[in-house]
CSV table of C-alpha atoms in Angstrom, one decimal:
chain,number,residue,atom,x,y,z
A,151,UNK,CA,-8.0,-36.1,13.1
A,152,UNK,CA,-7.3,-33.0,15.4
A,153,UNK,CA,-5.3,-31.4,12.7
A,154,UNK,CA,-6.0,-30.8,8.9
A,155,UNK,CA,-3.6,-29.2,6.3
A,156,UNK,CA,-4.1,-27.8,2.9
A,157,UNK,CA,-3.2,-25.3,0.8
A,158,UNK,CA,-4.7,-21.9,0.4
A,159,UNK,CA,-4.6,-19.4,-2.7
A,160,UNK,CA,-5.2,-15.3,-1.9
A,161,UNK,CA,-8.7,-14.3,-1.9
A,162,UNK,CA,-9.5,-18.0,-1.8
A,163,UNK,CA,-11.7,-19.7,1.6
A,164,UNK,CA,-11.8,-23.1,3.2
A,165,UNK,CA,-13.9,-24.4,5.6
A,166,UNK,CA,-14.3,-27.0,8.0
A,167,UNK,CA,-16.4,-28.2,11.0
A,168,UNK,CA,-15.6,-29.8,14.6
A,169,UNK,CA,-17.6,-33.3,14.7
A,170,UNK,CA,-17.7,-35.1,18.4
A,171,UNK,CA,-20.3,-38.1,18.1
A,172,UNK,CA,-20.0,-38.0,22.2
A,173,UNK,CA,-20.7,-34.6,22.8
A,174,UNK,CA,-23.6,-32.0,22.3
A,175,UNK,CA,-21.2,-28.9,22.5
A,176,UNK,CA,-22.4,-25.8,20.5
A,177,UNK,CA,-19.0,-25.9,19.0
A,178,UNK,CA,-20.4,-28.5,16.7
A,179,UNK,CA,-23.1,-26.8,15.1
A,180,UNK,CA,-20.6,-24.1,13.8
A,181,UNK,CA,-19.2,-24.3,10.5
A,182,UNK,CA,-15.7,-22.1,10.7
A,183,UNK,CA,-14.3,-20.1,7.6
A,184,UNK,CA,-10.7,-19.3,7.1
A,185,UNK,CA,-9.8,-16.8,3.8
A,186,UNK,CA,-6.4,-15.3,2.6
A,187,UNK,CA,-7.8,-12.2,2.0
A,188,UNK,CA,-4.6,-10.1,1.1
A,189,UNK,CA,-0.9,-10.6,1.1
A,190,UNK,CA,1.3,-7.5,1.8
A,191,UNK,CA,4.8,-6.6,1.4
A,192,UNK,CA,5.6,-3.6,3.9
A,193,UNK,CA,8.5,-1.8,2.9
A,194,UNK,CA,10.5,0.7,5.1
A,195,UNK,CA,10.4,4.5,3.9
A,196,UNK,CA,14.2,6.0,4.4
A,197,UNK,CA,14.8,9.8,3.9
A,198,UNK,CA,12.5,11.5,2.0
A,199,UNK,CA,12.0,15.1,0.7
A,200,UNK,CA,8.7,16.9,-0.8
A,201,UNK,CA,9.2,18.4,-4.2
A,202,UNK,CA,7.0,19.9,-7.1
A,203,UNK,CA,6.7,20.7,-10.4
A,204,UNK,CA,8.6,24.1,-11.2
A,205,UNK,CA,6.1,26.7,-13.1
A,206,UNK,CA,8.5,29.3,-14.4
A,207,UNK,CA,8.7,32.3,-15.8
A,208,UNK,CA,11.1,34.3,-17.3
A,209,UNK,CA,11.9,37.7,-17.8
A,210,UNK,CA,15.2,38.8,-19.7
A,211,UNK,CA,16.5,42.2,-21.1
A,212,UNK,CA,20.0,43.1,-23.4
A,213,UNK,CA,21.7,46.4,-22.9
A,214,UNK,CA,24.7,47.5,-26.0
A,215,UNK,CA,26.7,49.0,-22.5
A,216,UNK,CA,27.4,47.8,-19.6
A,217,UNK,CA,24.8,49.5,-16.7
A,218,UNK,CA,24.3,49.6,-13.4
A,219,UNK,CA,20.5,47.9,-13.9
A,220,UNK,CA,22.7,45.2,-16.0
A,221,UNK,CA,26.1,44.0,-15.0
A,222,UNK,CA,27.6,41.5,-13.4
A,223,UNK,CA,27.3,42.4,-10.0
A,224,UNK,CA,23.8,42.8,-10.0
A,225,UNK,CA,23.1,39.5,-12.1
A,226,UNK,CA,26.1,36.8,-11.6
A,227,UNK,CA,26.2,36.9,-8.1
A,228,UNK,CA,22.7,38.4,-6.9
A,229,UNK,CA,19.7,37.0,-6.3
A,230,UNK,CA,16.3,38.6,-7.0
A,231,UNK,CA,15.3,41.9,-5.4
A,232,UNK,CA,13.4,41.5,-2.1
A,233,UNK,CA,9.8,42.2,-4.4
A,234,UNK,CA,10.2,39.6,-6.7
A,235,UNK,CA,10.6,36.8,-3.6
A,236,UNK,CA,7.0,36.3,-3.4
A,237,UNK,CA,7.2,33.5,-5.5
A,238,UNK,CA,8.7,30.2,-4.3
A,239,UNK,CA,12.4,30.5,-5.6
A,240,UNK,CA,13.6,33.4,-7.6
A,241,UNK,CA,17.2,33.5,-9.8
A,242,UNK,CA,19.0,35.6,-11.6
A,243,UNK,CA,21.8,34.8,-14.7
A,244,UNK,CA,24.1,36.8,-16.6
A,245,UNK,CA,25.8,36.5,-20.0
A,246,UNK,CA,28.1,38.8,-21.4
A,247,UNK,CA,29.9,39.2,-24.8
A,248,UNK,CA,26.4,38.6,-26.4
A,249,UNK,CA,25.9,39.6,-30.2
A,250,UNK,CA,25.5,43.4,-30.8
A,251,UNK,CA,25.2,44.2,-34.5
A,252,UNK,CA,21.5,46.0,-33.6
A,253,UNK,CA,23.0,48.4,-31.3
A,254,UNK,CA,24.0,51.8,-32.1
A,255,UNK,CA,27.5,51.5,-31.9
A,256,UNK,CA,28.9,48.3,-31.8
A,257,UNK,CA,30.2,47.1,-28.6
A,258,UNK,CA,33.9,45.5,-28.9
A,259,UNK,CA,33.2,43.5,-25.6
A,260,UNK,CA,29.2,43.1,-27.3
A,261,UNK,CA,26.1,43.5,-25.4
A,262,UNK,CA,25.2,42.0,-21.9
A,263,UNK,CA,22.2,39.9,-21.2
A,264,UNK,CA,20.2,40.1,-17.7
A,265,UNK,CA,17.5,37.5,-17.1
A,266,UNK,CA,15.4,36.9,-13.9
A,267,UNK,CA,13.7,33.2,-13.2
A,268,UNK,CA,10.4,33.3,-11.1
A,269,UNK,CA,9.7,29.6,-10.3
A,270,UNK,CA,6.4,28.4,-8.3
A,271,UNK,CA,4.6,25.0,-7.6
A,272,UNK,CA,3.1,24.0,-10.6
A,273,UNK,CA,-1.0,23.9,-10.0
A,274,UNK,CA,0.2,24.0,-6.1
A,275,UNK,CA,0.7,20.1,-6.4
A,276,UNK,CA,3.5,18.1,-3.7
A,277,UNK,CA,5.0,15.3,-4.4
A,278,UNK,CA,6.7,13.1,-1.6
A,279,UNK,CA,9.8,11.3,-2.6
A,280,UNK,CA,10.3,8.6,-0.9
A,281,UNK,CA,13.1,5.5,-0.9
A,282,UNK,CA,12.4,2.3,-0.1
A,283,UNK,CA,14.0,-0.2,1.5
A,284,UNK,CA,13.7,-4.3,2.3
A,285,UNK,CA,10.1,-5.2,2.6
A,286,UNK,CA,8.9,-7.9,5.7
A,287,UNK,CA,5.6,-9.8,4.3
A,288,UNK,CA,2.7,-10.5,5.8
A,289,UNK,CA,-0.6,-12.5,5.3
A,290,UNK,CA,-4.0,-11.0,6.1
A,291,UNK,CA,-6.3,-13.6,6.9
A,292,UNK,CA,-10.0,-13.4,7.7
A,293,UNK,CA,-11.5,-16.1,10.3
A,294,UNK,CA,-15.2,-16.2,10.8
A,295,UNK,CA,-17.7,-18.9,12.2
A,296,UNK,CA,-21.2,-19.2,11.9
A,297,UNK,CA,-24.1,-20.5,13.5
A,298,UNK,CA,-27.3,-22.3,11.4
A,299,UNK,CA,-30.2,-21.2,13.5
A,300,UNK,CA,-33.8,-20.4,12.4
A,301,UNK,CA,-32.9,-21.6,8.4
A,302,UNK,CA,-29.8,-19.2,7.8
A,303,UNK,CA,-26.1,-18.9,8.9
A,304,UNK,CA,-25.7,-16.4,11.7
A,305,UNK,CA,-22.0,-14.9,12.4
A,306,UNK,CA,-20.9,-15.7,15.6
A,307,UNK,CA,-17.3,-14.3,15.6
A,308,UNK,CA,-15.1,-12.8,12.9
A,309,UNK,CA,-11.2,-11.9,13.4
A,310,UNK,CA,-8.4,-10.4,11.4
A,311,UNK,CA,-5.2,-12.2,11.8
A,312,UNK,CA,-1.8,-10.5,10.7
A,313,UNK,CA,1.1,-13.0,10.3
A,314,UNK,CA,4.6,-12.7,8.7
A,315,UNK,CA,5.2,-15.3,6.8
A,316,UNK,CA,8.9,-15.1,5.8
A,317,UNK,CA,11.4,-17.5,7.5
A,318,UNK,CA,10.1,-20.1,10.0
A,319,UNK,CA,6.4,-20.9,10.3
A,320,UNK,CA,4.3,-18.9,12.5
A,321,UNK,CA,1.0,-19.9,14.9
A,322,UNK,CA,-2.5,-17.7,15.9
A,323,UNK,CA,-5.0,-18.5,17.4
A,324,UNK,CA,-7.9,-18.9,15.2
A,325,UNK,CA,-10.9,-18.3,17.5
A,326,UNK,CA,-11.3,-15.9,20.9
A,327,UNK,CA,-11.3,-19.1,23.2
A,328,UNK,CA,-8.4,-20.9,21.9
A,329,UNK,CA,-9.9,-23.8,20.9
A,330,UNK,CA,-8.1,-23.3,17.2
A,331,UNK,CA,-4.7,-22.9,16.6
A,332,UNK,CA,-3.5,-22.1,12.7
A,333,UNK,CA,-0.5,-22.9,11.8
A,334,UNK,CA,0.9,-20.8,8.4
A,335,UNK,CA,4.1,-23.0,6.6
A,336,UNK,CA,6.4,-20.4,4.4
A,337,UNK,CA,6.4,-21.7,0.9
A,338,UNK,CA,9.5,-19.9,-0.3
A,339,UNK,CA,10.6,-16.8,-1.6
A,340,UNK,CA,8.1,-15.0,-2.9
A,341,UNK,CA,8.2,-14.7,-6.9
A,342,UNK,CA,7.4,-11.0,-7.1
A,343,UNK,CA,9.2,-7.6,-4.9
A,344,UNK,CA,9.2,-4.1,-5.5
A,345,UNK,CA,13.2,-3.5,-6.1
A,346,UNK,CA,14.4,-0.6,-3.3
A,347,UNK,CA,14.9,2.7,-4.7
A,348,UNK,CA,12.9,6.0,-5.0
A,349,UNK,CA,9.6,6.0,-5.9
A,350,UNK,CA,7.0,9.3,-5.5
A,351,UNK,CA,3.5,9.7,-4.6
A,352,UNK,CA,1.3,13.2,-4.8
A,353,UNK,CA,1.2,14.4,-1.0
A,354,UNK,CA,-1.6,14.2,1.0
A,355,UNK,CA,-2.5,15.2,4.8
A,356,UNK,CA,-0.9,13.3,7.4
A,357,UNK,CA,-2.5,9.8,8.1
A,358,UNK,CA,-3.8,9.4,4.5
A,359,UNK,CA,-2.4,6.9,2.0
A,360,UNK,CA,-1.3,7.8,-1.8
A,361,UNK,CA,-0.5,5.5,-4.5
A,362,UNK,CA,3.0,5.3,-5.4
A,363,UNK,CA,4.9,6.1,-9.1
A,364,UNK,CA,8.2,4.5,-10.3
A,365,UNK,CA,10.2,6.9,-12.2
A,366,UNK,CA,13.7,8.7,-12.2
A,367,UNK,CA,13.9,10.4,-8.9
A,368,UNK,CA,16.4,12.5,-7.2
A,369,UNK,CA,18.1,10.9,-4.4
A,370,UNK,CA,18.0,12.4,-1.3
A,371,UNK,CA,21.5,13.9,-1.8
A,372,UNK,CA,21.2,14.2,-5.7
A,373,UNK,CA,20.1,17.3,-7.8
A,374,UNK,CA,20.0,16.6,-11.2
A,375,UNK,CA,17.8,18.5,-13.1
A,376,UNK,CA,17.2,16.0,-15.9
A,377,UNK,CA,15.2,14.0,-12.5
A,378,UNK,CA,11.9,14.6,-10.9
A,379,UNK,CA,12.9,16.0,-7.6
A,380,UNK,CA,15.1,19.2,-8.7
A,381,UNK,CA,13.0,21.7,-7.5
A,382,UNK,CA,12.5,21.1,-3.7
A,383,UNK,CA,10.5,22.3,-0.5
A,384,UNK,CA,13.0,23.9,2.7
A,385,UNK,CA,11.6,22.3,5.6
A,386,UNK,CA,12.7,24.9,7.2
A,387,UNK,CA,10.9,27.6,5.4
A,388,UNK,CA,8.4,25.9,4.0
A,389,UNK,CA,9.2,27.7,0.8
A,390,UNK,CA,10.3,25.6,-2.3
A,391,UNK,CA,13.9,25.9,-4.1
A,392,UNK,CA,16.2,25.1,-6.5
A,393,UNK,CA,18.8,23.6,-4.2
A,394,UNK,CA,22.1,25.5,-4.5
A,395,UNK,CA,19.7,27.7,-7.0
A,396,UNK,CA,22.8,29.7,-8.2
A,397,UNK,CA,25.1,27.8,-9.3
A,398,UNK,CA,22.5,25.5,-10.7
A,399,UNK,CA,21.2,28.2,-12.6
A,400,UNK,CA,24.0,29.2,-14.6
A,401,UNK,CA,24.2,25.2,-14.8
A,402,UNK,CA,21.1,25.0,-17.1
A,403,UNK,CA,19.9,28.1,-17.9
A,404,UNK,CA,20.7,29.0,-21.4
A,405,UNK,CA,20.2,32.1,-23.2
A,406,UNK,CA,21.3,34.3,-25.8
A,407,UNK,CA,20.6,37.5,-27.9
A,408,UNK,CA,19.2,37.8,-30.9
A,409,UNK,CA,18.6,41.3,-31.5
A,410,UNK,CA,19.6,43.4,-28.3
A,411,UNK,CA,17.4,46.2,-30.1
A,412,UNK,CA,14.5,44.8,-30.8
A,413,UNK,CA,14.8,42.5,-27.2
A,414,UNK,CA,14.5,39.9,-29.4
A,415,UNK,CA,16.0,36.9,-26.5
A,416,UNK,CA,16.1,33.4,-26.6
A,417,UNK,CA,16.1,31.7,-23.5
A,418,UNK,CA,15.9,28.0,-22.9
A,419,UNK,CA,16.0,25.8,-18.9
A,420,UNK,CA,18.3,22.5,-19.6
A,421,UNK,CA,15.9,20.6,-17.8
A,422,UNK,CA,13.2,17.9,-17.7
A,423,UNK,CA,10.1,18.2,-15.8
A,424,UNK,CA,9.1,21.7,-15.5
A,425,UNK,CA,6.0,23.8,-16.7
A,426,UNK,CA,6.9,25.2,-19.8
A,427,UNK,CA,8.0,21.8,-21.9
A,428,UNK,CA,5.8,19.4,-22.3
A,429,UNK,CA,6.2,16.4,-19.7
A,430,UNK,CA,4.4,13.1,-18.7
A,431,UNK,CA,4.7,11.8,-14.9
A,432,UNK,CA,5.7,8.2,-14.5
A,433,UNK,CA,3.0,5.9,-14.3
A,434,UNK,CA,2.0,4.5,-10.7
A,435,UNK,CA,3.3,1.3,-10.2
A,436,UNK,CA,0.2,-0.9,-10.5
A,437,UNK,CA,-0.1,0.1,-14.2
A,438,UNK,CA,3.4,-1.5,-14.7
A,439,UNK,CA,3.0,-4.2,-12.3
A,440,UNK,CA,0.1,-6.4,-12.9
A,441,UNK,CA,0.7,-8.6,-9.8
A,442,UNK,CA,0.3,-5.3,-7.6
A,443,UNK,CA,-3.3,-4.9,-6.7
A,444,UNK,CA,-2.1,-1.6,-4.8
A,445,UNK,CA,1.3,0.0,-3.2
A,446,UNK,CA,0.2,2.9,-1.2
A,447,UNK,CA,2.4,5.5,0.9
A,448,UNK,CA,0.9,5.9,4.6
A,449,UNK,CA,2.5,8.9,5.7
A,450,UNK,CA,1.5,8.3,9.7
A,451,UNK,CA,3.3,4.6,9.4
A,452,UNK,CA,5.9,5.8,7.3
A,453,UNK,CA,5.6,2.7,5.4
A,454,UNK,CA,5.0,1.6,1.7
A,455,UNK,CA,2.5,-1.2,1.6
A,456,UNK,CA,2.1,-3.5,-1.7
A,457,UNK,CA,-0.9,-5.2,-1.6
A,458,UNK,CA,-0.1,-8.9,-4.4
A,459,UNK,CA,-3.0,-9.1,-6.7
A,460,UNK,CA,-2.6,-12.8,-7.7
A,461,UNK,CA,0.0,-15.6,-7.5
A,462,UNK,CA,0.2,-16.2,-4.1
A,463,UNK,CA,0.0,-19.7,-2.8
A,464,UNK,CA,0.1,-21.1,1.1
A,465,UNK,CA,0.5,-24.0,3.1
A,466,UNK,CA,-2.1,-23.8,6.3
A,467,UNK,CA,-2.5,-26.2,9.3
A,468,UNK,CA,-5.3,-26.5,11.3
A,469,UNK,CA,-5.0,-27.9,14.9
A,470,UNK,CA,-7.9,-28.4,17.8
A,471,UNK,CA,-7.0,-28.3,21.3
A,472,UNK,CA,-5.4,-31.7,22.7
A,473,UNK,CA,-8.7,-31.7,25.1
A,474,UNK,CA,-11.4,-32.0,22.3
A,475,UNK,CA,-12.5,-35.4,21.7
A,476,UNK,CA,-13.4,-35.7,17.8
A,477,UNK,CA,-12.1,-34.4,14.7
A,478,UNK,CA,-12.0,-31.7,12.2
A,479,UNK,CA,-13.5,-32.1,8.7
A,480,UNK,CA,-12.3,-30.1,5.7
A,481,UNK,CA,-15.7,-29.2,3.5
A,482,UNK,CA,-14.5,-29.4,0.1
A,483,UNK,CA,-16.5,-26.9,-2.4
A,484,UNK,CA,-16.0,-28.5,-5.7
A,485,UNK,CA,-14.0,-26.8,-8.4
A,486,UNK,CA,-15.7,-26.1,-11.9
A,487,UNK,CA,-15.2,-24.6,-15.4
A,488,UNK,CA,-17.9,-24.9,-18.1
A,489,UNK,CA,-15.6,-22.9,-20.9
A,490,UNK,CA,-13.0,-20.6,-21.8
A,491,UNK,CA,-11.8,-18.5,-24.5
A,492,UNK,CA,-8.6,-16.0,-25.0
A,493,UNK,CA,-5.5,-14.9,-26.8
A,494,UNK,CA,-1.7,-14.5,-26.0
A,495,UNK,CA,-1.0,-10.6,-25.9
A,496,UNK,CA,2.5,-9.1,-25.4
A,497,UNK,CA,1.3,-5.4,-25.0
A,498,UNK,CA,3.1,-2.0,-25.8
A,499,UNK,CA,5.8,-2.2,-22.9
A,500,UNK,CA,6.4,-5.8,-23.9
A,501,UNK,CA,4.9,-7.5,-21.0
A,502,UNK,CA,3.9,-11.0,-21.7
A,503,UNK,CA,0.5,-13.1,-20.5
A,504,UNK,CA,-2.1,-14.7,-21.2
A,505,UNK,CA,-5.7,-13.4,-21.8
A,506,UNK,CA,-8.1,-15.6,-19.9
A,507,UNK,CA,-11.9,-15.2,-20.0
A,508,UNK,CA,-13.9,-18.0,-18.1
A,509,UNK,CA,-17.3,-19.3,-18.0
A,510,UNK,CA,-18.9,-20.7,-15.1
A,511,UNK,CA,-15.8,-20.7,-13.3
A,512,UNK,CA,-15.6,-21.0,-9.4
A,513,UNK,CA,-12.7,-22.6,-7.2
A,514,UNK,CA,-9.1,-23.8,-8.3
A,515,UNK,CA,-8.0,-24.3,-11.9
A,516,UNK,CA,-4.8,-25.5,-13.2
A,517,UNK,CA,-4.0,-25.1,-17.2
A,518,UNK,CA,-1.3,-25.8,-19.1
A,519,UNK,CA,0.6,-24.6,-22.7
A,520,UNK,CA,1.8,-26.7,-25.5
A,521,UNK,CA,2.7,-25.8,-29.2
A,522,UNK,CA,0.5,-27.2,-31.2
A,523,UNK,CA,-2.9,-29.5,-30.8
A,524,UNK,CA,-1.1,-33.1,-30.4
A,525,UNK,CA,-1.3,-34.4,-26.9
A,526,UNK,CA,2.2,-35.9,-27.9
A,527,UNK,CA,3.5,-32.6,-28.0
A,528,UNK,CA,5.4,-31.7,-24.6
A,529,UNK,CA,4.0,-28.9,-22.6
A,530,UNK,CA,5.5,-25.9,-22.3
A,531,UNK,CA,4.4,-23.8,-19.1
A,532,UNK,CA,1.5,-24.4,-16.3
A,533,UNK,CA,0.0,-22.2,-14.5
A,534,UNK,CA,-2.8,-22.2,-11.7
A,535,UNK,CA,-5.7,-19.6,-11.5
A,536,UNK,CA,-8.2,-19.1,-8.7
A,537,UNK,CA,-11.9,-17.8,-9.0
A,538,UNK,CA,-13.1,-17.3,-4.9
A,539,UNK,CA,-16.4,-16.5,-5.5
A,540,UNK,CA,-18.5,-19.6,-4.3
A,541,UNK,CA,-21.2,-19.5,-6.7
A,542,UNK,CA,-19.7,-20.1,-10.7
A,543,UNK,CA,-19.1,-16.9,-12.2
A,544,UNK,CA,-18.0,-15.4,-15.7
A,545,UNK,CA,-14.5,-13.9,-15.3
A,546,UNK,CA,-11.4,-12.5,-17.1
A,547,UNK,CA,-7.6,-13.0,-16.4
A,548,UNK,CA,-4.6,-11.8,-17.0
A,549,UNK,CA,-2.0,-14.6,-16.3
A,550,UNK,CA,2.2,-14.3,-16.7
A,551,UNK,CA,3.4,-15.9,-19.5
A,552,UNK,CA,7.2,-16.6,-20.1
A,553,UNK,CA,8.5,-13.8,-22.8
A,554,UNK,CA,11.0,-17.0,-23.7
A,555,UNK,CA,8.7,-18.8,-25.4
A,556,UNK,CA,8.5,-18.1,-29.2
A,557,UNK,CA,6.0,-16.1,-31.1
A,558,UNK,CA,2.6,-17.6,-32.2
A,559,UNK,CA,-0.1,-19.3,-31.7
A,560,UNK,CA,-0.6,-21.9,-28.9
A,561,UNK,CA,-3.0,-24.4,-27.4
A,562,UNK,CA,-4.2,-24.0,-24.1
A,563,UNK,CA,-5.6,-26.5,-21.7
A,564,UNK,CA,-7.7,-26.0,-18.7
A,565,UNK,CA,-9.5,-28.0,-16.0
A,566,UNK,CA,-11.0,-28.0,-12.4
A,567,UNK,CA,-8.9,-29.1,-9.5
A,568,UNK,CA,-9.9,-32.6,-9.0
A,569,UNK,CA,-10.1,-33.0,-12.6
A,570,UNK,CA,-7.6,-35.7,-14.1
A,571,UNK,CA,-5.3,-34.0,-16.8
A,572,UNK,CA,-7.2,-36.2,-20.0
A,573,UNK,CA,-10.3,-34.3,-19.2
A,574,UNK,CA,-8.8,-30.9,-19.7
A,575,UNK,CA,-10.6,-28.3,-21.4
A,576,UNK,CA,-8.4,-27.0,-24.9
A,577,UNK,CA,-8.3,-24.3,-26.7
A,578,UNK,CA,-6.4,-22.4,-29.5
A,579,UNK,CA,-4.9,-19.1,-28.1
A,580,UNK,CA,-4.0,-16.7,-31.2
A,581,UNK,CA,-0.6,-14.3,-30.5
A,582,UNK,CA,-1.3,-11.0,-30.4
A,583,UNK,CA,1.8,-8.2,-30.1
A,584,UNK,CA,1.3,-4.4,-29.5
A,585,UNK,CA,3.7,-1.9,-31.2
A,586,UNK,CA,6.0,-0.1,-28.6
A,587,UNK,CA,5.2,2.8,-27.1
């Protein structure tokens, strides 16, 4: 045949040869391989800004009588003095009508409290807030041809082929001579995709990449002190500040006098994510979603590239040039599975999956789950896994498992591709559930 068709899974390789018995063309001695190396979703980055976790130093003092040192004119509407502006942001707050019971003569209008808050980026670490748009999905293939000479295989040609896999079928030349053509047929909408919205990453130098985190991050035009990104870099000055700082400080800084004479004062910043309170940064998306192998922001390309870890299959057609008088022969590398074991897991974040340990496995394995060990019981879930090593290996895998299925142990059966269902190997998986975080 001048065309071969086959499915290909992520990280798996297909091998084929060209045969023409009437020719001595050296192309016939070549072994051709196509590997689905990566599935990537490229998200464009819309408005972004840099922010830091602020380290805040607060100094307050109380006066029984209003003076020029502590007055509304100096602290309610004025910024810090120039000598105190070396930090990345300095703001003043003023509180009147404070308790004056400890003052020499109790003031009818109460004591006066003045505060100064100095900000600086905690540990000088900077983050970049990014807003993800809708992605384009690409498949990255590795094509390699080998020639067998002097009792060994020698690489003759290797190419990386990137093709978009949404919408209509795509066509690409495999080899540099244009003798082989690869058609990639879309397999419908992909089951996984990061939702559009705000994410962030630790800032790096231009051209490098950083893994992104997912959490509550202020949008470009928002300023919520309960979310990340309320302490930002000013692009014009290069210094960090709190947007609308004076107004924001009046809203989030709470202070009161306990004893004015002894300068006992209570001060609190009503916000999240600042040094002086305990905070935990949100997790990397790779720790949240098991289908993600990596999710990194590239500053120079203004893209977030999400690379899939598993669960993607494509249909390929390989065509040979019409002038070739012969056929394409697909070389089957048989799948194998010696044994397996595992459990059904629900982790501390309520994610459900099959934790499978494979022994002596290679190639493609098909599996199903049923509620008990009776063959007459209906199968309640089906799955497929791939082991891309050519030789048999031992491997642990996490396979998504529907949360809608009832809790409890289940029988899991698996078989290597090409085996009949009646030849499946079965094992009982116990059910384990972790407590919520």
